[in-house]
């Protein structure tokens, strides 16, 4: 009478556990980076305002508030985290693909400030303020994707 019981208990596949762990690590790292990007961008915008940049966009004549920089940075940082997580799941080379995707989207994001009709100081500041969070997020998420897939 043999029952072939070797004492092994069935559980989640190790690949699934590993993937879930990597995804959680990426998300945690990404959200910390998003907070850092929001703070850095808002501080850079405050510094630009302190030296005389008005952030007035001629279309509607409204001035971009400092809180607007934080909100938009937070939103698009989360978009970046979702892209990174998607690539982590479905790409054989997630870090490389993420960098190419994020750099392309960053380049596209530079068009609105150039087309806004704002004065030179505002346009220049807005261009720089696109690059601040992009640098934080791209470097952090790419590094996280590399270390989690090696």
PDB file of C-alpha atoms in Angstrom:
ATOM      1  CA  UNK A   1       0.000   0.000   0.000  1.00  0.00           C
ATOM      2  CA  UNK A   2       1.989   3.020  -1.292  1.00  0.00           C
ATOM      3  CA  UNK A   3       0.590   6.537  -1.277  1.00  0.00           C
ATOM      4  CA  UNK A   4       3.519   8.373  -2.906  1.00  0.00           C
ATOM      5  CA  UNK A   5       3.394  11.122  -0.289  1.00  0.00           C
ATOM      6  CA  UNK A   6       6.754  12.830  -0.257  1.00  0.00           C
ATOM      7  CA  UNK A   7       5.731  15.605   2.144  1.00  0.00           C
ATOM      8  CA  UNK A   8       5.639  18.392  -0.442  1.00  0.00           C
ATOM      9  CA  UNK A   9       2.719  20.759  -0.124  1.00  0.00           C
ATOM     10  CA  UNK A  10       1.437  22.386  -3.284  1.00  0.00           C
ATOM     11  CA  UNK A  11       1.680  26.177  -3.292  1.00  0.00           C
ATOM     12  CA  UNK A  12       1.961  28.980  -5.762  1.00  0.00           C
ATOM     13  CA  UNK A  13       4.407  28.389  -8.565  1.00  0.00           C
ATOM     14  CA  UNK A  14       7.768  29.902  -7.687  1.00  0.00           C
ATOM     15  CA  UNK A  15       7.745  31.902 -10.925  1.00  0.00           C
ATOM     16  CA  UNK A  16       4.474  33.567  -9.964  1.00  0.00           C
ATOM     17  CA  UNK A  17       5.748  34.377  -6.465  1.00  0.00           C
ATOM     18  CA  UNK A  18       8.957  35.795  -7.921  1.00  0.00           C
ATOM     19  CA  UNK A  19       7.012  37.889 -10.442  1.00  0.00           C
ATOM     20  CA  UNK A  20       4.677  39.228  -7.741  1.00  0.00           C
ATOM     21  CA  UNK A  21       7.653  40.115  -5.546  1.00  0.00           C
ATOM     22  CA  UNK A  22       9.430  41.904  -8.426  1.00  0.00           C
ATOM     23  CA  UNK A  23       6.260  43.793  -9.333  1.00  0.00           C
ATOM     24  CA  UNK A  24       5.701  44.936  -5.745  1.00  0.00           C
ATOM     25  CA  UNK A  25       9.329  46.045  -5.493  1.00  0.00           C
ATOM     26  CA  UNK A  26       9.032  47.996  -8.731  1.00  0.00           C
ATOM     27  CA  UNK A  27       5.780  49.632  -7.602  1.00  0.00           C
ATOM     28  CA  UNK A  28       7.246  50.606  -4.221  1.00  0.00           C
ATOM     29  CA  UNK A  29      10.378  52.026  -5.786  1.00  0.00           C
ATOM     30  CA  UNK A  30       8.275  53.786  -8.407  1.00  0.00           C
ATOM     31  CA  UNK A  31       5.978  55.470  -5.907  1.00  0.00           C
ATOM     32  CA  UNK A  32       8.914  56.703  -3.820  1.00  0.00           C
ATOM     33  CA  UNK A  33      10.498  58.057  -7.011  1.00  0.00           C
ATOM     34  CA  UNK A  34       7.174  59.683  -7.956  1.00  0.00           C
ATOM     35  CA  UNK A  35       7.065  61.505  -4.623  1.00  0.00           C
ATOM     36  CA  UNK A  36      10.678  62.612  -5.102  1.00  0.00           C
ATOM     37  CA  UNK A  37       9.876  63.798  -8.641  1.00  0.00           C
ATOM     38  CA  UNK A  38       6.833  65.728  -7.401  1.00  0.00           C
ATOM     39  CA  UNK A  39       8.869  67.467  -4.694  1.00  0.00           C
ATOM     40  CA  UNK A  40      11.800  68.209  -7.016  1.00  0.00           C
ATOM     41  CA  UNK A  41       9.548  69.599  -9.753  1.00  0.00           C
ATOM     42  CA  UNK A  42       7.524  71.750  -7.366  1.00  0.00           C
ATOM     43  CA  UNK A  43      10.693  73.115  -5.752  1.00  0.00           C
ATOM     44  CA  UNK A  44      12.199  73.855  -9.172  1.00  0.00           C
ATOM     45  CA  UNK A  45       8.988  75.644 -10.197  1.00  0.00           C
ATOM     46  CA  UNK A  46       9.034  77.657  -6.961  1.00  0.00           C
ATOM     47  CA  UNK A  47      12.653  78.598  -7.612  1.00  0.00           C
ATOM     48  CA  UNK A  48      11.777  79.657 -11.165  1.00  0.00           C
ATOM     49  CA  UNK A  49       8.923  81.778  -9.817  1.00  0.00           C
ATOM     50  CA  UNK A  50      11.280  83.350  -7.288  1.00  0.00           C
ATOM     51  CA  UNK A  51      13.560  84.526 -10.085  1.00  0.00           C
ATOM     52  CA  UNK A  52      10.683  86.016 -12.061  1.00  0.00           C
ATOM     53  CA  UNK A  53       9.124  83.301 -14.236  1.00  0.00           C
ATOM     54  CA  UNK A  54       5.375  83.935 -14.254  1.00  0.00           C
ATOM     55  CA  UNK A  55       4.148  80.594 -15.741  1.00  0.00           C
ATOM     56  CA  UNK A  56       1.394  82.474 -17.554  1.00  0.00           C
ATOM     57  CA  UNK A  57       0.123  80.577 -20.558  1.00  0.00           C
ATOM     58  CA  UNK A  58      -1.430  82.905 -23.178  1.00  0.00           C
ATOM     59  CA  UNK A  59      -4.186  80.432 -24.071  1.00  0.00           C
ATOM     60  CA  UNK A  60      -6.710  81.598 -21.478  1.00  0.00           C
ATOM     61  CA  UNK A  61      -4.233  83.905 -19.762  1.00  0.00           C
ATOM     62  CA  UNK A  62      -4.048  81.736 -16.655  1.00  0.00           C
ATOM     63  CA  UNK A  63      -1.000  81.169 -14.498  1.00  0.00           C
ATOM     64  CA  UNK A  64      -0.012  77.592 -13.670  1.00  0.00           C
ATOM     65  CA  UNK A  65      -0.143  77.177  -9.861  1.00  0.00           C
ATOM     66  CA  UNK A  66       2.649  75.365  -8.019  1.00  0.00           C
ATOM     67  CA  UNK A  67       0.217  72.651  -6.973  1.00  0.00           C
ATOM     68  CA  UNK A  68      -0.472  72.029 -10.656  1.00  0.00           C
ATOM     69  CA  UNK A  69       3.136  70.989 -11.178  1.00  0.00           C
ATOM     70  CA  UNK A  70       2.903  68.456  -8.352  1.00  0.00           C
ATOM     71  CA  UNK A  71      -0.400  67.003  -9.564  1.00  0.00           C
ATOM     72  CA  UNK A  72       0.650  66.640 -13.195  1.00  0.00           C
ATOM     73  CA  UNK A  73       4.033  65.211 -12.190  1.00  0.00           C
ATOM     74  CA  UNK A  74       2.331  62.686  -9.907  1.00  0.00           C
ATOM     75  CA  UNK A  75      -0.147  61.627 -12.574  1.00  0.00           C
ATOM     76  CA  UNK A  76       2.432  61.076 -15.296  1.00  0.00           C
ATOM     77  CA  UNK A  77       4.816  59.392 -12.865  1.00  0.00           C
ATOM     78  CA  UNK A  78       2.097  56.828 -12.149  1.00  0.00           C
ATOM     79  CA  UNK A  79       1.671  56.386 -15.907  1.00  0.00           C
ATOM     80  CA  UNK A  80       5.422  55.671 -16.061  1.00  0.00           C
ATOM     81  CA  UNK A  81       5.126  53.104 -13.262  1.00  0.00           C
ATOM     82  CA  UNK A  82       2.298  51.350 -15.124  1.00  0.00           C
ATOM     83  CA  UNK A  83       4.381  51.267 -18.313  1.00  0.00           C
ATOM     84  CA  UNK A  84       7.359  49.856 -16.384  1.00  0.00           C
ATOM     85  CA  UNK A  85       5.195  47.210 -14.709  1.00  0.00           C
ATOM     86  CA  UNK A  86       3.701  46.219 -18.054  1.00  0.00           C
ATOM     87  CA  UNK A  87       7.131  45.861 -19.592  1.00  0.00           C
ATOM     88  CA  UNK A  88       8.364  43.910 -16.566  1.00  0.00           C
ATOM     89  CA  UNK A  89       5.550  41.443 -17.148  1.00  0.00           C
ATOM     90  CA  UNK A  90       5.664  41.094 -20.935  1.00  0.00           C
ATOM     91  CA  UNK A  91       9.082  42.159 -22.200  1.00  0.00           C
ATOM     92  CA  UNK A  92      12.245  40.092 -22.323  1.00  0.00           C
ATOM     93  CA  UNK A  93      14.249  43.334 -21.968  1.00  0.00           C
ATOM     94  CA  UNK A  94      12.069  45.611 -19.827  1.00  0.00           C
ATOM     95  CA  UNK A  95      14.753  48.125 -18.812  1.00  0.00           C
ATOM     96  CA  UNK A  96      15.868  48.831 -22.366  1.00  0.00           C
ATOM     97  CA  UNK A  97      12.302  49.042 -23.678  1.00  0.00           C
ATOM     98  CA  UNK A  98      11.279  51.276 -20.786  1.00  0.00           C
ATOM     99  CA  UNK A  99      14.103  53.732 -21.417  1.00  0.00           C
ATOM    100  CA  UNK A 100      13.253  53.966 -25.132  1.00  0.00           C
ATOM    101  CA  UNK A 101       9.529  54.360 -24.419  1.00  0.00           C
ATOM    102  CA  UNK A 102      10.002  56.909 -21.649  1.00  0.00           C
ATOM    103  CA  UNK A 103      12.535  58.947 -23.621  1.00  0.00           C
ATOM    104  CA  UNK A 104      10.179  59.035 -26.600  1.00  0.00           C
ATOM    105  CA  UNK A 105       7.257  60.145 -24.437  1.00  0.00           C
ATOM    106  CA  UNK A 106       9.443  62.772 -22.766  1.00  0.00           C
ATOM    107  CA  UNK A 107      10.429  64.158 -26.174  1.00  0.00           C
ATOM    108  CA  UNK A 108       6.755  64.324 -27.163  1.00  0.00           C
ATOM    109  CA  UNK A 109       5.927  66.080 -23.877  1.00  0.00           C
ATOM    110  CA  UNK A 110       8.240  68.935 -24.829  1.00  0.00           C
ATOM    111  CA  UNK A 111       5.977  69.986 -27.696  1.00  0.00           C
ATOM    112  CA  UNK A 112       3.195  71.699 -25.661  1.00  0.00           C
ATOM    113  CA  UNK A 113       5.522  74.210 -23.955  1.00  0.00           C
ATOM    114  CA  UNK A 114       7.046  75.050 -27.325  1.00  0.00           C
ATOM    115  CA  UNK A 115       3.613  75.530 -28.873  1.00  0.00           C
ATOM    116  CA  UNK A 116       2.010  77.351 -25.921  1.00  0.00           C
ATOM    117  CA  UNK A 117       2.954  80.836 -27.035  1.00  0.00           C
ATOM    118  CA  UNK A 118       4.293  81.660 -23.575  1.00  0.00           C
ATOM    119  CA  UNK A 119       7.201  84.047 -23.165  1.00  0.00           C
ATOM    120  CA  UNK A 120      10.763  82.749 -23.431  1.00  0.00           C
ATOM    121  CA  UNK A 121      11.332  82.495 -19.669  1.00  0.00           C
ATOM    122  CA  UNK A 122       8.142  80.503 -19.127  1.00  0.00           C
ATOM    123  CA  UNK A 123       8.788  78.232 -22.111  1.00  0.00           C
ATOM    124  CA  UNK A 124      12.360  77.552 -20.992  1.00  0.00           C
ATOM    125  CA  UNK A 125      11.263  76.869 -17.422  1.00  0.00           C
ATOM    126  CA  UNK A 126       8.483  74.535 -18.579  1.00  0.00           C
ATOM    127  CA  UNK A 127      10.925  72.610 -20.753  1.00  0.00           C
ATOM    128  CA  UNK A 128      13.263  72.204 -17.794  1.00  0.00           C
ATOM    129  CA  UNK A 129      10.377  71.219 -15.545  1.00  0.00           C
ATOM    130  CA  UNK A 130       9.521  68.390 -17.945  1.00  0.00           C
ATOM    131  CA  UNK A 131      13.074  67.111 -17.731  1.00  0.00           C
ATOM    132  CA  UNK A 132      13.344  67.134 -13.920  1.00  0.00           C
ATOM    133  CA  UNK A 133      10.728  64.435 -13.201  1.00  0.00           C
ATOM    134  CA  UNK A 134      11.612  62.540 -16.380  1.00  0.00           C
ATOM    135  CA  UNK A 135      15.181  62.227 -15.172  1.00  0.00           C
ATOM    136  CA  UNK A 136      14.134  61.047 -11.708  1.00  0.00           C
ATOM    137  CA  UNK A 137      11.577  58.548 -12.970  1.00  0.00           C
ATOM    138  CA  UNK A 138      13.473  57.157 -15.960  1.00  0.00           C
ATOM    139  CA  UNK A 139      16.710  56.582 -14.057  1.00  0.00           C
ATOM    140  CA  UNK A 140      15.001  55.078 -11.013  1.00  0.00           C
ATOM    141  CA  UNK A 141      12.608  52.787 -12.867  1.00  0.00           C
ATOM    142  CA  UNK A 142      15.210  51.649 -15.400  1.00  0.00           C
ATOM    143  CA  UNK A 143      17.602  50.772 -12.579  1.00  0.00           C
ATOM    144  CA  UNK A 144      14.831  48.945 -10.762  1.00  0.00           C
ATOM    145  CA  UNK A 145      13.888  47.004 -13.898  1.00  0.00           C
ATOM    146  CA  UNK A 146      17.526  46.016 -14.451  1.00  0.00           C
ATOM    147  CA  UNK A 147      18.116  44.785 -10.911  1.00  0.00           C
ATOM    148  CA  UNK A 148      14.824  42.896 -10.815  1.00  0.00           C
ATOM    149  CA  UNK A 149      15.414  40.992 -14.033  1.00  0.00           C
ATOM    150  CA  UNK A 150      19.096  40.056 -13.728  1.00  0.00           C
TER     151      UNK A 150
END
